[in-house]
CSV table of C-alpha atoms in Angstrom, one decimal:
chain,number,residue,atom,x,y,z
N,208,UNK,CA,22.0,-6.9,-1.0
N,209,UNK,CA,21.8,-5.0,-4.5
N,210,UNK,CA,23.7,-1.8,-4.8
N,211,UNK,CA,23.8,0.3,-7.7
N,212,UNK,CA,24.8,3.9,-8.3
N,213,UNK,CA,24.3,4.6,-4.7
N,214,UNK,CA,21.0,2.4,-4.6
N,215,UNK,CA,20.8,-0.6,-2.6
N,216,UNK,CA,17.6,-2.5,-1.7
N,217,UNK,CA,17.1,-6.3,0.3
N,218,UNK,CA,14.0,-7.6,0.2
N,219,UNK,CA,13.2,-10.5,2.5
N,220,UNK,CA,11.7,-12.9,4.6
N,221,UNK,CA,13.0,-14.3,7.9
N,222,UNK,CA,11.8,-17.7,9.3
N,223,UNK,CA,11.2,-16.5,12.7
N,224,UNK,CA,8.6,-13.6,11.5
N,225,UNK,CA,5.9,-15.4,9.7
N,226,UNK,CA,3.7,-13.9,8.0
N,227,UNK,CA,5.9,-10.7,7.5
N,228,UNK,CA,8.2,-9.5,4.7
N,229,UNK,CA,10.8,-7.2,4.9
N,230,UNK,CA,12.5,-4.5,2.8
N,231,UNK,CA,15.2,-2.5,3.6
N,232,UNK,CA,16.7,-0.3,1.0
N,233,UNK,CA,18.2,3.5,-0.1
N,234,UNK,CA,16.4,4.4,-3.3
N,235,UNK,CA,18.0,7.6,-5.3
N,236,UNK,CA,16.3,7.6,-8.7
N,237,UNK,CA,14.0,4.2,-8.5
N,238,UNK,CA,10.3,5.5,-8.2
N,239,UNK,CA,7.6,3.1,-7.5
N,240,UNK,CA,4.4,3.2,-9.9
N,241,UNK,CA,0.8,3.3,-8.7
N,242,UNK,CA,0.1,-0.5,-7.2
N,243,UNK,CA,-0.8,-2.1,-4.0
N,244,UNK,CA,-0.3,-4.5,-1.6
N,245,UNK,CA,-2.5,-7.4,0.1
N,246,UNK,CA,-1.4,-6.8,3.7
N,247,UNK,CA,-0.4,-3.8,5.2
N,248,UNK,CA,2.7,-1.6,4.7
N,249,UNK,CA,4.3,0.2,7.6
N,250,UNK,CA,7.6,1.9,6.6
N,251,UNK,CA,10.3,4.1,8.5
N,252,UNK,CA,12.4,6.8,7.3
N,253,UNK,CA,15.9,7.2,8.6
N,254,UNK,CA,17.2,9.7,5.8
N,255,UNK,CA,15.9,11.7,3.2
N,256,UNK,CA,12.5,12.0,2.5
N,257,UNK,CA,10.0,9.7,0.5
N,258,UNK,CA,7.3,11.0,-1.4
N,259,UNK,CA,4.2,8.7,-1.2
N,260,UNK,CA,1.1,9.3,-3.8
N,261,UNK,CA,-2.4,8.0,-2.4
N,262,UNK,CA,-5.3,8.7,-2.8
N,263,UNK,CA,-6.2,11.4,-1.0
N,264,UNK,CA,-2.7,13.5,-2.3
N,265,UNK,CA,0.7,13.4,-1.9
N,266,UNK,CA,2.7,12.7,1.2
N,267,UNK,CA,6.4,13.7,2.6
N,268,UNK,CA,8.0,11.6,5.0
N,269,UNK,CA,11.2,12.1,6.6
N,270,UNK,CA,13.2,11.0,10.0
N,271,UNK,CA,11.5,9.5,12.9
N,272,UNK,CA,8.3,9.3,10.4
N,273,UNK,CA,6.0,6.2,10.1
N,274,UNK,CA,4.5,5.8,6.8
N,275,UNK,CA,1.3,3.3,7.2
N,276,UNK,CA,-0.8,1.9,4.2
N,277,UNK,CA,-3.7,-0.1,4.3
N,278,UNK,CA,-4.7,-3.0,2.3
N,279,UNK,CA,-4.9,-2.9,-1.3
N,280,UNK,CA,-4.6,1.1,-0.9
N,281,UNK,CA,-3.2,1.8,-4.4
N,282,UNK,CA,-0.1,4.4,-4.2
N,283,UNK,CA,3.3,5.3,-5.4
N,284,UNK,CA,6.9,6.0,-3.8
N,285,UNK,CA,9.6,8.4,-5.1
N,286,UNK,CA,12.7,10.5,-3.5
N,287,UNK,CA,11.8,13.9,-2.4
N,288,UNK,CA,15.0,15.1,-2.2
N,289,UNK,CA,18.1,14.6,-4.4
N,290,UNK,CA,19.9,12.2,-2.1
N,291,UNK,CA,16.8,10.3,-2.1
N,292,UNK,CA,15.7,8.3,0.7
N,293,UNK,CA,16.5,5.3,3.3
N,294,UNK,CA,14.3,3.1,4.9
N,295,UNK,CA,12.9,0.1,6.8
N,296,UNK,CA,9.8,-1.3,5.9
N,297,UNK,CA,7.6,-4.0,7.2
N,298,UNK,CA,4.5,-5.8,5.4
N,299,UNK,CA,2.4,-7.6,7.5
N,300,UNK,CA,-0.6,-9.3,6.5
N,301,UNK,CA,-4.1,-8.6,7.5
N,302,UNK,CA,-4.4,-11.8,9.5
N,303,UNK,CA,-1.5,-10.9,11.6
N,304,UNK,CA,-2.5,-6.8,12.4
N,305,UNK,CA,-5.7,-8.7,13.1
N,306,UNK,CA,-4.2,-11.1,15.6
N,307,UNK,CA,-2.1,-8.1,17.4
N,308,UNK,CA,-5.6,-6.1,17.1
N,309,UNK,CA,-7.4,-8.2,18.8
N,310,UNK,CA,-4.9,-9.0,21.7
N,311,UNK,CA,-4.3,-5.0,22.1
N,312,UNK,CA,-6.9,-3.0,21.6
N,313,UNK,CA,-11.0,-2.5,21.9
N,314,UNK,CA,-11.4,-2.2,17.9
N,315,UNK,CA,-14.0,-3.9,16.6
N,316,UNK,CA,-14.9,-4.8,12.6
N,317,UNK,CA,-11.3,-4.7,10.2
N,318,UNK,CA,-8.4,-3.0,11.7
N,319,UNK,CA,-6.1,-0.4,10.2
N,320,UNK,CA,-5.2,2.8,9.9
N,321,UNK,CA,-6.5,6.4,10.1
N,322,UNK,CA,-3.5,8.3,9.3
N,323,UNK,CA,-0.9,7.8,6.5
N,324,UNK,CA,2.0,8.9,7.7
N,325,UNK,CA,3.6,10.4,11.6
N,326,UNK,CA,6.3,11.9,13.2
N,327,UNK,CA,6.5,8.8,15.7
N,328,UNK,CA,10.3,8.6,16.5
N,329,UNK,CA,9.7,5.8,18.8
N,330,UNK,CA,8.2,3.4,16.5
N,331,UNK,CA,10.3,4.3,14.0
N,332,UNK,CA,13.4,3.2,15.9
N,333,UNK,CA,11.3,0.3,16.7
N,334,UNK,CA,10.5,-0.8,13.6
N,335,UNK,CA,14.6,-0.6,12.6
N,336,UNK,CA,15.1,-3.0,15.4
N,337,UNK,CA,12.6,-5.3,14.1
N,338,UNK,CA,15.2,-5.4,11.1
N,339,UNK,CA,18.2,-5.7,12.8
N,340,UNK,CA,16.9,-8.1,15.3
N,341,UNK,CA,15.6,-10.5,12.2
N,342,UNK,CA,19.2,-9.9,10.5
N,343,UNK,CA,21.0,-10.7,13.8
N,344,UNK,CA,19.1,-14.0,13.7
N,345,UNK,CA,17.4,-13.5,17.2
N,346,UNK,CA,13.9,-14.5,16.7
N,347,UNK,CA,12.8,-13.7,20.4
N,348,UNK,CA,14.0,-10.1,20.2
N,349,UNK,CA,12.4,-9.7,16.4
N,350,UNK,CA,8.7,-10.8,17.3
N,351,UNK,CA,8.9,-8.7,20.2
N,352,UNK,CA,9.9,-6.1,18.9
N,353,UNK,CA,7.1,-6.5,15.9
N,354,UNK,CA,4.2,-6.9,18.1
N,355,UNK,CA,5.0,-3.9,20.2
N,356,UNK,CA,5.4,-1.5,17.3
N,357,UNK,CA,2.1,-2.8,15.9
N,358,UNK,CA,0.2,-2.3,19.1
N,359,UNK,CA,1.9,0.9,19.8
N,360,UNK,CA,0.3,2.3,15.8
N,361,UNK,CA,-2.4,0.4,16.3
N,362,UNK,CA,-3.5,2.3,19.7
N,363,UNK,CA,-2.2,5.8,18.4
N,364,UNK,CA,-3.6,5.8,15.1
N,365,UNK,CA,-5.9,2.7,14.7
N,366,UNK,CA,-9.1,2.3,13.7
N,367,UNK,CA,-11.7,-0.1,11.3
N,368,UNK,CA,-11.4,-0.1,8.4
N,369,UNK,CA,-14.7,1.1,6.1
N,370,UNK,CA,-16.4,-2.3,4.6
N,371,UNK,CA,-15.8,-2.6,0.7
N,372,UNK,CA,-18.7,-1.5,-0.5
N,373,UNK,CA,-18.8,0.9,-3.5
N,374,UNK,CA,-22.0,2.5,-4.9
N,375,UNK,CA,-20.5,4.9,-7.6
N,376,UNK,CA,-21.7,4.6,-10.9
N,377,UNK,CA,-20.4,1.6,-13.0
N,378,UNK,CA,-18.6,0.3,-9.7
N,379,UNK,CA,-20.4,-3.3,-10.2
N,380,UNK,CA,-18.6,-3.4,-13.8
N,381,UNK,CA,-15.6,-2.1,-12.4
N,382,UNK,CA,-15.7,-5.3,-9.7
N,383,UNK,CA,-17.0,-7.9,-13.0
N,384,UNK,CA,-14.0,-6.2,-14.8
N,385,UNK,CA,-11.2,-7.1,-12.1
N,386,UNK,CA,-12.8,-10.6,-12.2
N,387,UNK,CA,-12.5,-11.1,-16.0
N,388,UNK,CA,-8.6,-9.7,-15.6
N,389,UNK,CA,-8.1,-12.1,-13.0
N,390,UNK,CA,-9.5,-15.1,-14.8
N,391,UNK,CA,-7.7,-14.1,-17.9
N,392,UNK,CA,-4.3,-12.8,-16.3
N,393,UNK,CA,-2.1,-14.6,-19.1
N,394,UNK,CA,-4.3,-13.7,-22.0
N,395,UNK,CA,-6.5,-10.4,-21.3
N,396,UNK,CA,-9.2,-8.8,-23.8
N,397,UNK,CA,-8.2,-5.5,-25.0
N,398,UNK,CA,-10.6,-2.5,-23.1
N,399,UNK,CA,-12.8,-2.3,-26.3
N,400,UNK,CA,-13.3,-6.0,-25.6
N,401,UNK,CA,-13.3,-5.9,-22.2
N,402,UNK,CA,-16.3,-3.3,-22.3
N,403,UNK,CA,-18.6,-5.2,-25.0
N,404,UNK,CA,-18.7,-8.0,-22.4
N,405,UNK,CA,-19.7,-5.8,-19.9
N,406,UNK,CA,-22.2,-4.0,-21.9
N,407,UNK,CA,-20.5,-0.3,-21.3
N,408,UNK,CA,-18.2,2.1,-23.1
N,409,UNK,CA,-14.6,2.2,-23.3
N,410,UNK,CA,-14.4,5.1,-21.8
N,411,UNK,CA,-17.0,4.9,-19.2
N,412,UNK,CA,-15.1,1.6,-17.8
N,413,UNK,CA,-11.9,3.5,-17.6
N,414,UNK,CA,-13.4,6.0,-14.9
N,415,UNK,CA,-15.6,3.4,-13.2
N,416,UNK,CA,-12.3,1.0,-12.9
N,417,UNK,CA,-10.2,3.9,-12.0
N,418,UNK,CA,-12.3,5.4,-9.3
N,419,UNK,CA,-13.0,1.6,-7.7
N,420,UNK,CA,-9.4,0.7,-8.0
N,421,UNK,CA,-7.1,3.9,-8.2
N,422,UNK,CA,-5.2,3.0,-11.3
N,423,UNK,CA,-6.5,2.2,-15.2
N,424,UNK,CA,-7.2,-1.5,-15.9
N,425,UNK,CA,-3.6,-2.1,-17.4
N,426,UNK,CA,-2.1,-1.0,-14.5
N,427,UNK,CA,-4.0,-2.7,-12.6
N,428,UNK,CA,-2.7,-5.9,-14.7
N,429,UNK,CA,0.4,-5.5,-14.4
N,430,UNK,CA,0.4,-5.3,-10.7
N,431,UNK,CA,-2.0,-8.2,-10.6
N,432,UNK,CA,0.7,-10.1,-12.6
N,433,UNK,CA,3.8,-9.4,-10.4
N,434,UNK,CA,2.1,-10.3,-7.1
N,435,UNK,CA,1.4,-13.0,-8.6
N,436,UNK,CA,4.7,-13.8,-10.2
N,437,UNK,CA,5.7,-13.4,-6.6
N,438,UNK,CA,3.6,-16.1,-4.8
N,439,UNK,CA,5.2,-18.7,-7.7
N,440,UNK,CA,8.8,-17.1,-6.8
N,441,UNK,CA,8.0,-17.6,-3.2
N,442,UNK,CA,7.3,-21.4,-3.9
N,443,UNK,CA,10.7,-21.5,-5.8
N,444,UNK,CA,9.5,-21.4,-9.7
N,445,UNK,CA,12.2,-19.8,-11.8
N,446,UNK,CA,11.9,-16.0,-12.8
N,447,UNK,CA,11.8,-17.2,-16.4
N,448,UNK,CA,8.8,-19.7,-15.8
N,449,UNK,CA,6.9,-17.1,-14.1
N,450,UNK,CA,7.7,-14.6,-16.5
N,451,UNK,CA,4.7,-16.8,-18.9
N,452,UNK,CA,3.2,-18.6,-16.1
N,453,UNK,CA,1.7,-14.6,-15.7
N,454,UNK,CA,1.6,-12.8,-18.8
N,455,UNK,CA,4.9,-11.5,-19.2
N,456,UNK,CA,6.2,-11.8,-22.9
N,457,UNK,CA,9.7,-13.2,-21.3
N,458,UNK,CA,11.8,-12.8,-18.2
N,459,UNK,CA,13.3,-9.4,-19.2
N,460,UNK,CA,9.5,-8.1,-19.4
N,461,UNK,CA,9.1,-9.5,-16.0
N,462,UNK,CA,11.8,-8.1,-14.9
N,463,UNK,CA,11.5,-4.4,-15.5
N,464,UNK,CA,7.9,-4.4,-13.7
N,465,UNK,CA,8.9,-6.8,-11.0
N,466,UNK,CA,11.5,-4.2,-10.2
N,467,UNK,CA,9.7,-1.0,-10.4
N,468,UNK,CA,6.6,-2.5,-7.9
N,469,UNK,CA,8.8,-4.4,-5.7
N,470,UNK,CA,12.0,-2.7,-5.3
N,471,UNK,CA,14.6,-5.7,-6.1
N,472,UNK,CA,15.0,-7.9,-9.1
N,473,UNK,CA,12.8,-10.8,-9.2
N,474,UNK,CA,16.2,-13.1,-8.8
N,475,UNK,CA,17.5,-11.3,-5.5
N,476,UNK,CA,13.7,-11.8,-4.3
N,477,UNK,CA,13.5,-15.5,-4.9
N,478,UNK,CA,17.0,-15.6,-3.6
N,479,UNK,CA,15.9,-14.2,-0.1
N,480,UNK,CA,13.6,-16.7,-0.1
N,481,UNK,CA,15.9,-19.8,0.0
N,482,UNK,CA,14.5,-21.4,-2.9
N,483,UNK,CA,17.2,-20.2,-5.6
């Protein structure tokens, strides 16, 4: 587990949880900067208070609160106090709130959540057990423990979640945008470019990318690039050859963004992962 100047962050997986990762960490002066996640994130606050950017405005969350983001919900994460803030967070996927969903409740289409963040004591001690159960190695106790804090969040503040269908202006190049980006991750036009393809302006496919994704396309880009960087981590490639296999100019580049949107270094993350 990373500490410095008061800052220490683990970043995990444990066998006995698939399908779940794990962070638990005190973060001071790190800020997080606008990206999303493919699953879910659901976060508990056990000091300080954590300032969470989405969407709809900013959020403070402090002891006993739940914080709970949806899928690919972009958003940030700062200290909102000088001593910053502590925290255990879990990031289940969508398959797995779906499987708990579906065994719990009466929701029907995509389940998630209505609210972003709760003074829910309960599950926020629940959700630190999850963590200590997984670092005690007792899988029983873990998945237990897991399952009933999803239910419990899923009853309280549950509900589908609204079909992906955007009809603002320019959203169809936004979506033919992300999919260029994507195919061209390693070697991306520049926005001028980027917009002659699509027959729009530069300026135009800033807004219609921004308001369809919540960041700019280079941010976008860059968070595209580290999840990705983390799925070839995960299956034990170096930080150096994912550095290129993504983009990155070299491993240093990789490193400064894979530590601002994921909280650890991307060698302590491969680490966790048993694959170093």
């Amino acid at each position: 587990m990373g500490r410095t100047g008061g800052e220490w962050a683990r970043h995990w997986r444990y066998a006995g949880l698939p399908g779940l990762d794990l962070l638990r960490a005190r973060y001071v002066r790190h800020a997080f900067p606008r990206h999303s996640h493919d699953g879910f994130v659901l976060g508990a606050v056990s000091g300080g208070i954590e300032e969470v950017g989405l969407p709809e405005g900013t959020v403070r969350a402090g002891h006993g609160s739940v914080v709970m983001i949806n899928p690919e919900v972009p958003h940030t994460a700062r200290a909102g106090v000088d001593e910053g803030w502590t925290y255990s967070t879990l990031y289940p996927s969508a398959a797995l709130i779906a499987e708990i969903a579906a065994e719990t409740t009466a929701l029907r289409g995509t389940p998630g959540f209505t609210e972003s963040v709760v003074d829910d004591a309960r599950t926020s001690r629940l959700i630190h057990e999850v963590h200590r159960a997984a670092e005690e190695g007792n899988a029983l106790a873990a998945d237990s423990m897991l399952r009933i804090a999803v239910a419990r969040l899923l009853r309280r503040y549950g509900g589908p979640l609204p079909a992906r269908t955007p009809r603002a202006a320019g959203a169809a190049g936004a979506a033919r945008a992300r999919e260029i980006l994507e195919e061209r991750l390693t070697d991306p036009p520049s926005l001028e470019q980027l917009a002659a393809q699509l027959g729009t302006s530069p300026f135009a496919l800033l807004r219609a990318f921004k308001r369809a994704y919540g960041m700019p396309p280079h941010a976008w880009l860059t968070d595209a690039r580290v999840r990705r960087a983390r799925r070839l981590l995960d299956r034990g490639t170096t930080p150096a050859e994912a550095a290129v296999a993504v983009g990155f100019t070299d491993q240093p580049h990789l490193n400064r963004h894979f530590t601002r949107i994921v909280g650890v270094p991307p060698g302590a993350y491969r680490r966790e992962r048993g694959t170093s």
